[in-house]
């Protein structure tokens, strides 16, 4: 874990200075409105820290036990579901299940005081917000740890077992997986630090909300920028954290999942770990849909209210994802043979773009586009798409860059030597990354709240903003239907694209 | 007390029998080389000895204690006092040279530090204490893997193709270093697995030849090289070619059987150095030739449907050459 190269030592110094700065601001920040005892930046630190820890716990454990679970392919696929459900929907379900008058207190008869009061104070707290956000984003840790587990040579663990027994093996395993845990948890900390749709639903005042409020209420863009700086530093530091523990992998025969019959206990463990991020939102949605005037009537009324917004969200998602993939290919392609410092520079810039709070993107674009000649952009959904492109485009660039750089040069050369174009081979290699990047950017754009809330032009509302506002301020009458509509809008295109890609992949494979 | 006693050791992987009916007994300090083609069960044998797998059948004793029997492990890997050099070395990328050796060594912190430094010095890594595996050369990585295997002060050292990817000079260097280290540990039993005959002969006082999970032949190395019993062993050891033999003749003409050859021999071993050029001898077609490091020529010959190798002082000029046999040949039973 200790930095051992000059680059890592420099990074450690940066992380330390960033942390000192963030803590100093957190402890001296002036509270400008009554938000309870927690200061916004301190609350952000608690939310982000708890989210990172719970994501590490949920995602790390899931990655470890899913390898031993019965029906492993099913649980591998289900392990990604928390990531498909927007975190604010998990927060809504969390609140509706455990909050006052929620499903569980009603079921247990706690409606009149008792433990429900204690539960209420905890549910509406920063650690609670962090917990549910961490559970929602835990697949990031699951994916990172699983990738490392796949690459881990089996002999490294066996050598440790021979030398120091089971505990020695666990020490080596833990150290081998640490970069994955830090990468995933660091990503979750960064996302949680700049997220405010979830925390505001639990009445937790976070710094990202302050950024938005500074502009929304006071038109103070300088103040918004000033409040965003510690968030950017915190998020960049969190994203950079795994680099401290990174060591180049050594070649070796990979660890394979045990060929023995999968355990149902492990499958049960997987199911339990999916409780907050998957089962609760689904259960809450089911209860809401069936509780009122019936599923069909609820969906029908929600369609009448939200169809236009769904169309807008679909438009934004499709444009953003397509542009992000196109631009991503344009940026990533020249990097395919670039030296490491160039790639590190592009990834570093990407990390900074991802770390900028969404409200700041909104404010920046409002300032930039609010001038003659550009204002038509402000009156259209193009400005929302642009904000999403700037926020999530770096993810597409990163994914495509990794895929392009991993394409074996020898394959291209073999095709050229045979007098064939290397493009079919390259595209075939890149297809999964292109589709994944498209689906990811689409999903994130459709469920984006922070920048969209500021940028959506009058008369062109977006579904995610509608849902968060309905959950925050509304009576919740249309929440179930709108949530269903949002999930359908957000999930159907990526799932369709994925299925088509899988089909075309198989067909091409058969022809080959 | 024997270091290893294995009886009827068997390992099944699904429907495949990776190892079957292996009997083995080794005294402390013995050096055994296991030789066989890919898929012969060599690595499986090492994993069974280390306790990384449980045998499907059979019994294994280490130092007089029951280690495995049937499908169960009686002695877990960490209690077997086994050092293992993996084929891919399996070094820990996050630990430097001293960190790796300290992690494995026993005793208190001072003892571990002392042993780690001593071992690093012994294997020639004394000046690379702080280097991580990724920063070491291939030979240094091999040395670190060897030092790590010795750091737990094992009574059994298992080497899985340890020098397979090294160039010849480095391999020879490391082999001699390994033998020196073993000589200073007279109780250490060494089992090395390889598919290279030179490495097997360099490291093993005894040889165990495996093929398809079965023992082909087993015994002291000089004995097996001089008097192999099966044609498969001849091929595996690269001793020469086997020609059918009957009524005192083979394809090269009359043959004198070496003393102690089996009486019911049905084949003879023709070693390359026994084949000489003779213009009046049996005519054979030259299929290929290559120069050997000792400045002689290895010539591949076709004699009807049979193949022969000859080691000659100079390359033959024409497409065909006349051959004769020099000296008696070792007789083999049919396999």
PDB file of C-alpha atoms in Angstrom, chain A residues 99-284:
ATOM      1  CA  UNK A  99     -38.975   5.221   6.985  1.00  0.00           C
ATOM      2  CA  UNK A 100     -41.891   6.318   9.154  1.00  0.00           C
ATOM      3  CA  UNK A 101     -45.085   4.705   7.956  1.00  0.00           C
ATOM      4  CA  UNK A 102     -43.014   2.557   5.646  1.00  0.00           C
ATOM      5  CA  UNK A 103     -43.703  -0.990   4.562  1.00  0.00           C
ATOM      6  CA  UNK A 104     -41.624  -2.626   7.297  1.00  0.00           C
ATOM      7  CA  UNK A 105     -42.816  -0.554  10.301  1.00  0.00           C
ATOM      8  CA  UNK A 106     -46.396  -1.121   9.135  1.00  0.00           C
ATOM      9  CA  UNK A 107     -45.780  -4.823   8.800  1.00  0.00           C
ATOM     10  CA  UNK A 108     -44.256  -4.990  12.290  1.00  0.00           C
ATOM     11  CA  UNK A 109     -46.847  -2.726  13.886  1.00  0.00           C
ATOM     12  CA  UNK A 110     -44.319   0.004  14.758  1.00  0.00           C
ATOM     13  CA  UNK A 111     -46.377   2.834  13.422  1.00  0.00           C
ATOM     14  CA  UNK A 112     -46.958   4.395  16.850  1.00  0.00           C
ATOM     15  CA  UNK A 113     -43.481   5.215  18.122  1.00  0.00           C
ATOM     16  CA  UNK A 114     -41.060   2.640  19.497  1.00  0.00           C
ATOM     17  CA  UNK A 115     -38.185   1.463  17.351  1.00  0.00           C
ATOM     18  CA  UNK A 116     -39.608   3.301  14.352  1.00  0.00           C
ATOM     19  CA  UNK A 117     -38.558   6.643  15.893  1.00  0.00           C
ATOM     20  CA  UNK A 118     -34.979   5.421  16.211  1.00  0.00           C
ATOM     21  CA  UNK A 119     -35.147   4.011  12.730  1.00  0.00           C
ATOM     22  CA  UNK A 120     -36.534   7.280  11.374  1.00  0.00           C
ATOM     23  CA  UNK A 121     -33.653   9.296  12.802  1.00  0.00           C
ATOM     24  CA  UNK A 122     -31.186   6.884  11.261  1.00  0.00           C
ATOM     25  CA  UNK A 123     -32.920   6.594   7.883  1.00  0.00           C
ATOM     26  CA  UNK A 124     -32.782  10.364   7.419  1.00  0.00           C
ATOM     27  CA  UNK A 125     -29.079  10.656   8.143  1.00  0.00           C
ATOM     28  CA  UNK A 126     -25.864  10.982   6.172  1.00  0.00           C
ATOM     29  CA  UNK A 127     -24.608   7.433   6.977  1.00  0.00           C
ATOM     30  CA  UNK A 128     -27.938   6.021   5.824  1.00  0.00           C
ATOM     31  CA  UNK A 129     -27.713   7.947   2.541  1.00  0.00           C
ATOM     32  CA  UNK A 130     -24.150   6.738   2.120  1.00  0.00           C
ATOM     33  CA  UNK A 131     -25.148   3.160   2.872  1.00  0.00           C
ATOM     34  CA  UNK A 132     -27.870   2.990   0.249  1.00  0.00           C
ATOM     35  CA  UNK A 133     -25.803   4.842  -2.367  1.00  0.00           C
ATOM     36  CA  UNK A 134     -22.918   2.465  -1.712  1.00  0.00           C
ATOM     37  CA  UNK A 135     -25.182  -0.551  -2.065  1.00  0.00           C
ATOM     38  CA  UNK A 136     -26.550   0.854  -5.336  1.00  0.00           C
ATOM     39  CA  UNK A 137     -23.113   1.394  -6.814  1.00  0.00           C
ATOM     40  CA  UNK A 138     -21.535  -1.722  -5.275  1.00  0.00           C
ATOM     41  CA  UNK A 139     -21.363  -3.470  -8.695  1.00  0.00           C
ATOM     42  CA  UNK A 140     -18.462  -1.127  -9.487  1.00  0.00           C
ATOM     43  CA  UNK A 141     -16.462  -2.882  -6.757  1.00  0.00           C
ATOM     44  CA  UNK A 142     -17.859  -6.254  -7.809  1.00  0.00           C
ATOM     45  CA  UNK A 143     -16.692  -5.711 -11.394  1.00  0.00           C
ATOM     46  CA  UNK A 144     -13.248  -4.412 -10.424  1.00  0.00           C
ATOM     47  CA  UNK A 145     -12.622  -7.218  -7.925  1.00  0.00           C
ATOM     48  CA  UNK A 146     -13.956  -9.873 -10.311  1.00  0.00           C
ATOM     49  CA  UNK A 147     -11.619  -8.626 -13.041  1.00  0.00           C
ATOM     50  CA  UNK A 148      -8.652  -8.982 -10.685  1.00  0.00           C
ATOM     51  CA  UNK A 149      -9.811 -12.393  -9.498  1.00  0.00           C
ATOM     52  CA  UNK A 150      -9.950 -13.577 -13.101  1.00  0.00           C
ATOM     53  CA  UNK A 151      -6.390 -12.398 -13.687  1.00  0.00           C
ATOM     54  CA  UNK A 152      -4.988 -13.713 -10.419  1.00  0.00           C
ATOM     55  CA  UNK A 153      -2.595 -16.626 -11.002  1.00  0.00           C
ATOM     56  CA  UNK A 154      -3.722 -19.633  -8.961  1.00  0.00           C
ATOM     57  CA  UNK A 155      -0.128 -20.416  -7.952  1.00  0.00           C
ATOM     58  CA  UNK A 156       0.174 -17.176  -5.978  1.00  0.00           C
ATOM     59  CA  UNK A 157      -2.531 -18.322  -3.581  1.00  0.00           C
ATOM     60  CA  UNK A 158      -1.243 -21.896  -3.444  1.00  0.00           C
ATOM     61  CA  UNK A 159       2.278 -20.686  -2.680  1.00  0.00           C
ATOM     62  CA  UNK A 160       0.895 -18.599   0.175  1.00  0.00           C
ATOM     63  CA  UNK A 161      -1.140 -21.556   1.443  1.00  0.00           C
ATOM     64  CA  UNK A 162       1.924 -23.796   1.442  1.00  0.00           C
ATOM     65  CA  UNK A 163       3.998 -21.177   3.219  1.00  0.00           C
ATOM     66  CA  UNK A 164       1.636 -19.675   5.774  1.00  0.00           C
ATOM     67  CA  UNK A 165      -1.563 -21.708   5.705  1.00  0.00           C
ATOM     68  CA  UNK A 166      -5.084 -20.426   5.166  1.00  0.00           C
ATOM     69  CA  UNK A 167      -4.396 -17.025   6.726  1.00  0.00           C
ATOM     70  CA  UNK A 168      -1.347 -16.538   4.553  1.00  0.00           C
ATOM     71  CA  UNK A 169      -3.482 -17.321   1.522  1.00  0.00           C
ATOM     72  CA  UNK A 170      -6.085 -14.801   2.667  1.00  0.00           C
ATOM     73  CA  UNK A 171      -3.416 -12.139   3.188  1.00  0.00           C
ATOM     74  CA  UNK A 172      -2.114 -12.590  -0.333  1.00  0.00           C
ATOM     75  CA  UNK A 173      -5.658 -12.689  -1.748  1.00  0.00           C
ATOM     76  CA  UNK A 174      -6.617  -9.506   0.097  1.00  0.00           C
ATOM     77  CA  UNK A 175      -3.508  -7.691  -1.122  1.00  0.00           C
ATOM     78  CA  UNK A 176      -4.063  -8.887  -4.674  1.00  0.00           C
ATOM     79  CA  UNK A 177      -7.653  -7.642  -4.642  1.00  0.00           C
ATOM     80  CA  UNK A 178      -6.943  -4.356  -2.853  1.00  0.00           C
ATOM     81  CA  UNK A 179      -6.447  -2.311  -6.056  1.00  0.00           C
ATOM     82  CA  UNK A 180      -9.842  -3.541  -7.283  1.00  0.00           C
ATOM     83  CA  UNK A 181     -11.543  -2.700  -3.998  1.00  0.00           C
ATOM     84  CA  UNK A 182      -9.941   0.758  -3.981  1.00  0.00           C
ATOM     85  CA  UNK A 183     -10.759   1.350  -7.643  1.00  0.00           C
ATOM     86  CA  UNK A 184     -14.413   0.445  -7.221  1.00  0.00           C
ATOM     87  CA  UNK A 185     -14.820   2.092  -3.822  1.00  0.00           C
ATOM     88  CA  UNK A 186     -12.910   5.172  -5.018  1.00  0.00           C
ATOM     89  CA  UNK A 187     -15.342   5.455  -7.937  1.00  0.00           C
ATOM     90  CA  UNK A 188     -18.266   5.138  -5.551  1.00  0.00           C
ATOM     91  CA  UNK A 189     -16.801   7.816  -3.233  1.00  0.00           C
ATOM     92  CA  UNK A 190     -16.347  10.141  -6.229  1.00  0.00           C
ATOM     93  CA  UNK A 191     -19.891   9.544  -7.481  1.00  0.00           C
ATOM     94  CA  UNK A 192     -21.389   9.913  -4.006  1.00  0.00           C
ATOM     95  CA  UNK A 193     -19.478  13.121  -3.370  1.00  0.00           C
ATOM     96  CA  UNK A 194     -21.072  14.855  -6.344  1.00  0.00           C
ATOM     97  CA  UNK A 195     -24.495  13.170  -6.129  1.00  0.00           C
ATOM     98  CA  UNK A 196     -27.345  15.030  -4.504  1.00  0.00           C
ATOM     99  CA  UNK A 197     -30.579  13.566  -5.856  1.00  0.00           C
ATOM    100  CA  UNK A 198     -30.320  10.685  -3.379  1.00  0.00           C
ATOM    101  CA  UNK A 199     -29.247  12.669  -0.308  1.00  0.00           C
ATOM    102  CA  UNK A 200     -31.917  15.356  -0.728  1.00  0.00           C
ATOM    103  CA  UNK A 201     -34.598  12.664  -0.710  1.00  0.00           C
ATOM    104  CA  UNK A 202     -33.306  11.714   2.753  1.00  0.00           C
ATOM    105  CA  UNK A 203     -33.047  15.386   3.734  1.00  0.00           C
ATOM    106  CA  UNK A 204     -29.284  15.195   4.019  1.00  0.00           C
ATOM    107  CA  UNK A 205     -27.728  18.555   3.099  1.00  0.00           C
ATOM    108  CA  UNK A 206     -24.718  17.824   0.954  1.00  0.00           C
ATOM    109  CA  UNK A 207     -22.196  20.081  -0.707  1.00  0.00           C
ATOM    110  CA  UNK A 208     -23.320  19.218  -4.237  1.00  0.00           C
ATOM    111  CA  UNK A 209     -26.750  20.600  -3.381  1.00  0.00           C
ATOM    112  CA  UNK A 210     -25.068  23.763  -2.083  1.00  0.00           C
ATOM    113  CA  UNK A 211     -23.431  24.234  -5.472  1.00  0.00           C
ATOM    114  CA  UNK A 212     -26.810  24.045  -7.160  1.00  0.00           C
ATOM    115  CA  UNK A 213     -28.492  26.258  -4.567  1.00  0.00           C
ATOM    116  CA  UNK A 214     -25.823  28.939  -4.838  1.00  0.00           C
ATOM    117  CA  UNK A 215     -26.794  29.464  -8.438  1.00  0.00           C
ATOM    118  CA  UNK A 216     -30.480  28.574  -8.308  1.00  0.00           C
ATOM    119  CA  UNK A 217     -31.349  30.737  -5.325  1.00  0.00           C
ATOM    120  CA  UNK A 218     -28.658  33.410  -5.363  1.00  0.00           C
ATOM    121  CA  UNK A 219     -27.446  33.458  -8.979  1.00  0.00           C
ATOM    122  CA  UNK A 220     -23.955  33.360  -7.457  1.00  0.00           C
ATOM    123  CA  UNK A 221     -21.927  31.375  -9.968  1.00  0.00           C
ATOM    124  CA  UNK A 222     -18.605  32.357  -8.336  1.00  0.00           C
ATOM    125  CA  UNK A 223     -19.911  31.032  -5.027  1.00  0.00           C
ATOM    126  CA  UNK A 224     -21.055  27.850  -6.738  1.00  0.00           C
ATOM    127  CA  UNK A 225     -17.609  27.371  -8.223  1.00  0.00           C
ATOM    128  CA  UNK A 226     -15.980  28.011  -4.850  1.00  0.00           C
ATOM    129  CA  UNK A 227     -18.204  25.400  -3.223  1.00  0.00           C
ATOM    130  CA  UNK A 228     -17.492  22.908  -5.992  1.00  0.00           C
ATOM    131  CA  UNK A 229     -13.693  23.024  -5.648  1.00  0.00           C
ATOM    132  CA  UNK A 230     -13.444  20.763  -2.555  1.00  0.00           C
ATOM    133  CA  UNK A 231     -15.853  18.319  -4.190  1.00  0.00           C
ATOM    134  CA  UNK A 232     -13.715  18.078  -7.309  1.00  0.00           C
ATOM    135  CA  UNK A 233     -10.601  17.574  -5.182  1.00  0.00           C
ATOM    136  CA  UNK A 234     -12.317  14.926  -3.093  1.00  0.00           C
ATOM    137  CA  UNK A 235     -13.620  13.074  -6.150  1.00  0.00           C
ATOM    138  CA  UNK A 236     -10.296  13.225  -8.021  1.00  0.00           C
ATOM    139  CA  UNK A 237      -8.448  12.060  -4.896  1.00  0.00           C
ATOM    140  CA  UNK A 238     -10.881   9.153  -4.529  1.00  0.00           C
ATOM    141  CA  UNK A 239     -10.439   8.191  -8.175  1.00  0.00           C
ATOM    142  CA  UNK A 240      -6.647   8.370  -7.846  1.00  0.00           C
ATOM    143  CA  UNK A 241      -6.496   6.345  -4.614  1.00  0.00           C
ATOM    144  CA  UNK A 242      -6.156   2.898  -6.263  1.00  0.00           C
ATOM    145  CA  UNK A 243      -3.000   3.998  -8.058  1.00  0.00           C
ATOM    146  CA  UNK A 244      -1.215   3.923  -4.697  1.00  0.00           C
ATOM    147  CA  UNK A 245      -1.783   0.205  -4.312  1.00  0.00           C
ATOM    148  CA  UNK A 246      -1.281  -0.738  -7.949  1.00  0.00           C
ATOM    149  CA  UNK A 247       1.494  -3.170  -8.802  1.00  0.00           C
ATOM    150  CA  UNK A 248       2.007  -4.550 -12.308  1.00  0.00           C
ATOM    151  CA  UNK A 249       0.562  -8.069 -12.526  1.00  0.00           C
ATOM    152  CA  UNK A 250       2.869 -11.014 -13.177  1.00  0.00           C
ATOM    153  CA  UNK A 251       1.997 -13.662 -15.739  1.00  0.00           C
ATOM    154  CA  UNK A 252       0.763 -17.044 -14.644  1.00  0.00           C
ATOM    155  CA  UNK A 253      -1.985 -19.631 -15.016  1.00  0.00           C
ATOM    156  CA  UNK A 254      -5.244 -17.969 -14.060  1.00  0.00           C
ATOM    157  CA  UNK A 255      -7.403 -18.929 -11.119  1.00  0.00           C
ATOM    158  CA  UNK A 256     -10.404 -20.808 -12.363  1.00  0.00           C
ATOM    159  CA  UNK A 257     -13.729 -21.078 -10.553  1.00  0.00           C
ATOM    160  CA  UNK A 258     -14.008 -24.285  -8.615  1.00  0.00           C
ATOM    161  CA  UNK A 259     -15.386 -27.115 -10.770  1.00  0.00           C
ATOM    162  CA  UNK A 260     -17.202 -28.494  -7.752  1.00  0.00           C
ATOM    163  CA  UNK A 261     -20.954 -28.143  -7.480  1.00  0.00           C
ATOM    164  CA  UNK A 262     -21.984 -24.597  -6.514  1.00  0.00           C
ATOM    165  CA  UNK A 263     -23.184 -23.948  -3.007  1.00  0.00           C
ATOM    166  CA  UNK A 264     -26.747 -22.838  -2.292  1.00  0.00           C
ATOM    167  CA  UNK A 265     -25.488 -21.080   0.843  1.00  0.00           C
ATOM    168  CA  UNK A 266     -23.310 -18.888  -1.345  1.00  0.00           C
ATOM    169  CA  UNK A 267     -26.301 -18.255  -3.622  1.00  0.00           C
ATOM    170  CA  UNK A 268     -28.302 -17.219  -0.561  1.00  0.00           C
ATOM    171  CA  UNK A 269     -25.461 -14.877   0.413  1.00  0.00           C
ATOM    172  CA  UNK A 270     -25.590 -13.318  -3.060  1.00  0.00           C
ATOM    173  CA  UNK A 271     -29.337 -12.850  -2.744  1.00  0.00           C
ATOM    174  CA  UNK A 272     -28.913 -11.137   0.643  1.00  0.00           C
ATOM    175  CA  UNK A 273     -26.240  -8.793  -0.682  1.00  0.00           C
ATOM    176  CA  UNK A 274     -28.621  -7.697  -3.446  1.00  0.00           C
ATOM    177  CA  UNK A 275     -31.299  -6.759  -0.901  1.00  0.00           C
ATOM    178  CA  UNK A 276     -30.800  -2.962  -0.701  1.00  0.00           C
ATOM    179  CA  UNK A 277     -29.736  -2.340  -4.297  1.00  0.00           C
ATOM    180  CA  UNK A 278     -32.077  -4.655  -6.185  1.00  0.00           C
ATOM    181  CA  UNK A 279     -34.780  -6.362  -4.199  1.00  0.00           C
ATOM    182  CA  UNK A 280     -35.923  -3.314  -2.179  1.00  0.00           C
ATOM    183  CA  UNK A 281     -36.534  -1.074  -5.211  1.00  0.00           C
ATOM    184  CA  UNK A 282     -38.321  -3.901  -7.030  1.00  0.00           C
ATOM    185  CA  UNK A 283     -40.395  -4.780  -3.974  1.00  0.00           C
ATOM    186  CA  UNK A 284     -41.256  -1.138  -3.301  1.00  0.00           C
TER     187      UNK A 284
END
